[in-house]
Structure formats: structure tokens, C-alpha cells
Coordinates of C-alpha atoms in Angstrom, one line a residue:
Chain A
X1 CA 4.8 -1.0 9.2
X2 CA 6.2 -3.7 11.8
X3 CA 9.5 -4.1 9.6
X4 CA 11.4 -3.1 6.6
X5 CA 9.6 -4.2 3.4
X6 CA 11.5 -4.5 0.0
X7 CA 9.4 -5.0 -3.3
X8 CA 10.0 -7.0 -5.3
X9 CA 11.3 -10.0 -3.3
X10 CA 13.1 -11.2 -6.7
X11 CA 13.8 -9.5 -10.2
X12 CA 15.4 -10.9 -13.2
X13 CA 16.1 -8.6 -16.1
X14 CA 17.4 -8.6 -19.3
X15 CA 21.1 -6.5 -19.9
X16 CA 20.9 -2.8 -20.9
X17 CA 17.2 -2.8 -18.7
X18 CA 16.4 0.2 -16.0
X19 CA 15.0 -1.3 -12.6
X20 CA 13.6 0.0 -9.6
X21 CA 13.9 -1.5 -5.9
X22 CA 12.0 0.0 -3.3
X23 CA 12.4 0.3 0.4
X24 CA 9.2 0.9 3.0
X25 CA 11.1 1.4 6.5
X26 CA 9.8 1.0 9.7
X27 CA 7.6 4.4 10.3
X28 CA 9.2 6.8 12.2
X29 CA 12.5 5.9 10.8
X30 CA 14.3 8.8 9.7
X31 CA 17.8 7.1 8.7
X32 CA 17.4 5.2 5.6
X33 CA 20.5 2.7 4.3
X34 CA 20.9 0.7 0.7
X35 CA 23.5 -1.9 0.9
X36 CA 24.7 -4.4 -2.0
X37 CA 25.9 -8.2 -1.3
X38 CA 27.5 -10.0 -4.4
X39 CA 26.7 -14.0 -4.0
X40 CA 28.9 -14.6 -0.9
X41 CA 30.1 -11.8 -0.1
X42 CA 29.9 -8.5 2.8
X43 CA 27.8 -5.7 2.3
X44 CA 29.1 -2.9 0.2
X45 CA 27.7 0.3 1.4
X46 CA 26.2 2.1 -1.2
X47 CA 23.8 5.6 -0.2
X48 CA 22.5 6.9 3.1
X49 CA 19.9 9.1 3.7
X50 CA 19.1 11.4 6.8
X51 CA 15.7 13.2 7.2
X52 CA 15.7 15.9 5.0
X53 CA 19.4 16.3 4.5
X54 CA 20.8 15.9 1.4
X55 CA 21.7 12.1 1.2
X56 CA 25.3 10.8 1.7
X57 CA 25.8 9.1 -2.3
X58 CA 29.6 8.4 -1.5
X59 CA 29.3 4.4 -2.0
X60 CA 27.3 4.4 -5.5
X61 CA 29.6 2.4 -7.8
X62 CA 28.8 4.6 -11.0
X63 CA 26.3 7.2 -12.4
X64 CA 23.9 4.6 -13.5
X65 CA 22.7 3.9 -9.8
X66 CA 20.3 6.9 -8.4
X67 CA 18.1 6.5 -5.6
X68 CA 15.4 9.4 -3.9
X69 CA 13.1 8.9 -0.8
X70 CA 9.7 10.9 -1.0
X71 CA 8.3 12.4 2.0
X72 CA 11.2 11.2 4.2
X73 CA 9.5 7.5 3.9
X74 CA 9.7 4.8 1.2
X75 CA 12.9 5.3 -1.2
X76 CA 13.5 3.6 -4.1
X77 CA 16.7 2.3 -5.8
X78 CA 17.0 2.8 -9.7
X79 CA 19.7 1.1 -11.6
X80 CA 19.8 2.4 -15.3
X81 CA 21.0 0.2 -18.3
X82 CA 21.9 -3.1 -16.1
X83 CA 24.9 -4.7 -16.7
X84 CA 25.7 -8.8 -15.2
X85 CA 28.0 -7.4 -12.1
X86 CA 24.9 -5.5 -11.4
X87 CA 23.3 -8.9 -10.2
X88 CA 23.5 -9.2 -6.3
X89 CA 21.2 -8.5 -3.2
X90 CA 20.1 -5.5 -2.6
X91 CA 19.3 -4.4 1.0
X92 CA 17.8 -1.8 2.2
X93 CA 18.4 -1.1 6.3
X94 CA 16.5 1.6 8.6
X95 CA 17.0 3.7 12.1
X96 CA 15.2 6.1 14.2
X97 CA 17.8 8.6 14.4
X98 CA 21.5 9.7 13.6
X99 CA 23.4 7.8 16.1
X100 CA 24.2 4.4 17.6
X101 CA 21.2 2.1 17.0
X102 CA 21.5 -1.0 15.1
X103 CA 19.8 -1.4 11.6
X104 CA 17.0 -3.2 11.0
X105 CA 16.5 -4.6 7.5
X106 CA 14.6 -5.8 4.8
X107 CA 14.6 -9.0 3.2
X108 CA 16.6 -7.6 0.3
X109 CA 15.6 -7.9 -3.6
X110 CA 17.4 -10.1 -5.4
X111 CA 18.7 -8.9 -8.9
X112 CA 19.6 -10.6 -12.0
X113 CA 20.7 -9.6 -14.9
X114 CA 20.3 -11.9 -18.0
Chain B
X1 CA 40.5 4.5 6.6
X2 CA 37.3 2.2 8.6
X3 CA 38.1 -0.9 8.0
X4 CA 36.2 -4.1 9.5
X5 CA 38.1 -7.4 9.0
X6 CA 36.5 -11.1 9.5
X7 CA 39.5 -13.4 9.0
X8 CA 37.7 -16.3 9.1
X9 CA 35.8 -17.0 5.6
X10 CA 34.3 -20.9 7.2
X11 CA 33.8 -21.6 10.5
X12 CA 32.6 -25.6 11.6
X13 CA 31.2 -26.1 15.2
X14 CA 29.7 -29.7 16.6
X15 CA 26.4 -29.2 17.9
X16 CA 26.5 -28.4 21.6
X17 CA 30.1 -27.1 21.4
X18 CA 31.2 -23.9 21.6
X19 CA 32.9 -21.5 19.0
X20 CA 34.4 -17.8 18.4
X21 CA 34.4 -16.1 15.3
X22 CA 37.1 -13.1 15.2
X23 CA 36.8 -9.5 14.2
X24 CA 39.2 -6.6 14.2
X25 CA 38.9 -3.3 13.0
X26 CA 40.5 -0.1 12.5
X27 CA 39.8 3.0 13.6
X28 CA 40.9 6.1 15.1
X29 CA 37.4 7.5 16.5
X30 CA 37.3 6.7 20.2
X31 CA 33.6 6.1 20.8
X32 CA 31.2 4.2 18.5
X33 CA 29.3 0.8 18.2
X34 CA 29.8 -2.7 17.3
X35 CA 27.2 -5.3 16.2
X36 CA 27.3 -8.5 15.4
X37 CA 24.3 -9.5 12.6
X38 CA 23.3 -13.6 11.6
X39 CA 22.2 -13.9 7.8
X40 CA 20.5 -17.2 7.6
X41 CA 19.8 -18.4 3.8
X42 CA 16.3 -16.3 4.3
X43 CA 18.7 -13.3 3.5
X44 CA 17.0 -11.5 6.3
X45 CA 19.9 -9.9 8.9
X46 CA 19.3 -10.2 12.1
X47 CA 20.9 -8.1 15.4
X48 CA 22.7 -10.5 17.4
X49 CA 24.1 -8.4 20.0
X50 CA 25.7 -4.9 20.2
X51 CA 28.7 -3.5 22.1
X52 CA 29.2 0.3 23.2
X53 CA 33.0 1.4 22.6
X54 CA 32.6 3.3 26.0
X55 CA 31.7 0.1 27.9
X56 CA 34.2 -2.4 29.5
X57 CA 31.7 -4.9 30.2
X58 CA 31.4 -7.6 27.4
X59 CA 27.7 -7.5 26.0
X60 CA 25.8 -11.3 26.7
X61 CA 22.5 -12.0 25.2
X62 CA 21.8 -15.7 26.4
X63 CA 24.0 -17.9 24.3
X64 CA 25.9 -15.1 22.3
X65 CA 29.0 -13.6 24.0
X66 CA 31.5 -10.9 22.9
X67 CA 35.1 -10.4 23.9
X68 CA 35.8 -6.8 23.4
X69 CA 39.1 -5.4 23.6
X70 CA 39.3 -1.9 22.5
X71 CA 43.4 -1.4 22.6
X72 CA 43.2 -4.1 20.4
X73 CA 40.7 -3.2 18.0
X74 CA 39.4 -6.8 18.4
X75 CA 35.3 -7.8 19.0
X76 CA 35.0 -11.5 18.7
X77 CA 31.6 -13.6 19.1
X78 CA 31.2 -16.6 21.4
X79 CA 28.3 -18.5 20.6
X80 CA 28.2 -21.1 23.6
X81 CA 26.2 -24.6 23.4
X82 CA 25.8 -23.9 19.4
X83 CA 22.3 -25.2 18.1
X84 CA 21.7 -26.1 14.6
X85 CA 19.5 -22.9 14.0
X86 CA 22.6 -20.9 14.5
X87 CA 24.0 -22.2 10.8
X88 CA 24.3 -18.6 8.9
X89 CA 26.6 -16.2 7.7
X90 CA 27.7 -13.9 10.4
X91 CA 29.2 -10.5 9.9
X92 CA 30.8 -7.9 12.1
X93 CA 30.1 -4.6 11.9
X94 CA 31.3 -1.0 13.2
X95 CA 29.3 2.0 13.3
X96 CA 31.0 5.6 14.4
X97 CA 28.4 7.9 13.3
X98 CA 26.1 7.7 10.4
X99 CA 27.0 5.1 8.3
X100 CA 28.0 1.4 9.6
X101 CA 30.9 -1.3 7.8
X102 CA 30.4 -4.6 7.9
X103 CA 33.5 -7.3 7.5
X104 CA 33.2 -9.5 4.4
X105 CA 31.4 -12.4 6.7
X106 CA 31.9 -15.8 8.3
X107 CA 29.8 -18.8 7.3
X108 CA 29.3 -20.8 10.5
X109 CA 28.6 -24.1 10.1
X110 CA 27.1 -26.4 12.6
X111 CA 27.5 -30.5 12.5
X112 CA 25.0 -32.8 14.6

């Protein structure tokens, strides 16, 4: 597609709740980035992924955040048993390659949690 | 540790006027990238302009202007003849390899 497309644009769920973001990149795209922003603040890095490599996880803030990306394209963000500091934006950023390009990103989903 | 530090939380600006918002970092690679990204309230970041660690030369796109000073670890924004589109949230960012940082943000805004 011309740009990053995250679905959906705005969720609200109830506490205890599993949801799933997703993230369609820009084709060709092999780079693929999820970032969280809490109401007014930076962007808190959360997973990376590369191709086929196995993706970089270091930034996930506990076990109840997973994500996978099937067929090196469109990755989705699951977020088991939701808890209130779970509510932020959640961005999703991609590249062409490994390197020195900036990101482009989606418009971000917004979560809350009732 | 990467770290990317905005210290400004607010910045004001009267229309036409121009203002700088500051950025340091740390780091102990010698070659990587900086960006400077605009988050209007859309929530949609956009690329504002990007500096190569290699290159002396300040990057310039039109109205936006960095001063870069690597021994310093500094990369602050200009934005000359401010406009009241340029109202956002603006965060600086520093990319080595894979992954990039981003500072916690400035929120520029711009009085008529």
C-alpha cells in the first residue's frame, strides 16, 4: 500500500480482555517496528522485526504482550488480559532495509482499557 | 546506555518568529542517524529532516534547520518564520543500527 495502515483506528476494551492491533507496512518493507506512547509522552520501544530473523522482543514490558508478522508483511500486536496502564497509542513504524532510513508510520491504534 | 534527551517539555513561538528546540544524546557509536519527527494531534509522525553522523554540513529542508554538533552530542531544530501548521509535538530521535530512540518530546506551540 502507499503507507502504513493500522486497524483499528480506535479500541476500547474492558479489563482482563485479549486485543489484537495490526500493522500493514508499506510493501517491500522488510523492517517492521511497534512502539507505545502513554497520553503525553515519547515513544517506548517495544519489538522489532527483520525479514526472517528472529524478531528483537527486548522492549516488551511483560509476557502478556506477543506480537508475529506472517509472510514477512502485516504483523499483529496481541495484548492478553488488559490491564488500565495498558491504555496508550500504539504505533506501528516500517523501513526498506536494516540501516539508516527514517521510519515511516501508521496512524497508531488507540487503546483503552475500561 | 542510548539515551535521547528533549529538555524542553513546552516550547511557545509568535507566528513568523523563529525557534530551537534542543536535543542531546548519548552515545559511544561513532556513525549513525538523527531525525527529527512532528506529531500533530492526527497522531500521525511525520519525517521532518534527517542528519548523517558522518556529515558536517547541517541538514536544511526549507524552513526546518538543524545545528549538529557531534563532540557535543547535541542536534537541535530551527524552525525559521514558524507558521501555525507547525503546532505539534516534536521529538528527536537517534538511530545506530536497527532500532531508533526517541526523546520524551517537545510540544511546540505557535501564537498568532
Amino acid at each position: 500500500g502507499a503507507g502504513v495502515s493500522q486497524s483499528p483506528s480506535n479500541k476500547v476494551t474492558e479489563k482482563g480482555k485479549d486485543v489484537e492491533l495490526r500493522c500493514d507496512p508499506i510493501s517491500g518493507h522488510t523492517a517492521l517496528y511497534w512502539y507505545r506512547q502513554s497520553l503525553g509522552q515519547g515513544l517506548e520501544f517495544l519489538i522489532y522485526f527483520q525479514g526472517n530473523s528472529a524478531p528483537d522482543k527486548s522492549g516488551l514490558p511483560s509476557d502478556r504482550f506477543s506480537a508475529e508478522r506472517t509472510g514477512g508483511s502485516v504483523s499483529t500486536l496481541t495484548i492478553q488480559r488488559t490491564q488500565q496502564e495498558d491504555s496508550a497509542v500504539y504505533l506501528c513504524a516500517s523501513t526498506p532495509r536494516r540501516g539508516k532510513d527514517g521510519y515511516t508510520f501508521g496512524s497508531g491504534t488507540r487503546l483503552t482499557v475500561v | 546506555a542510548q539515551t535521547v534527551t528533549q529538555s524542553q517539555p513546552e516550547m511557545s513561538v509568535q507566528e513568523a518568529e523563529t525557534v530551537t528546540l534542543s536535543c542531546t544524546y548519548d552515545t559511544s557509536e561513532s556513525d549513525y542517524y538523527l531525525f527529527w519527527y512532528k506529531q500533530p494531534p492526527s497522531r500521525q509522525m511525520i519525517l521532518v529532516i534527517r542528519q548523517e553522523a558522518y556529515k558536517q554540513q547541517n541538514a536544511t529542508e526549507n524552513r526546518f534547520s538543524v545545528n549538529f554538533q557531534k563532540a557535543a552530542k547535541s542536534f537541535s531544530l530551527k524552525i525559521s518564520d514558524s507558521q501555525l501548521g507547525d503546532a505539534a509535538m516534536y521529538f528527536c530521535a537517534y538511530r545506530p543500527n536497527n532500532d531508533m530512540r526517541f526523546g520524551a518530546g517537545t510540544r511546540l506551540t505557535v501564537k498568532p
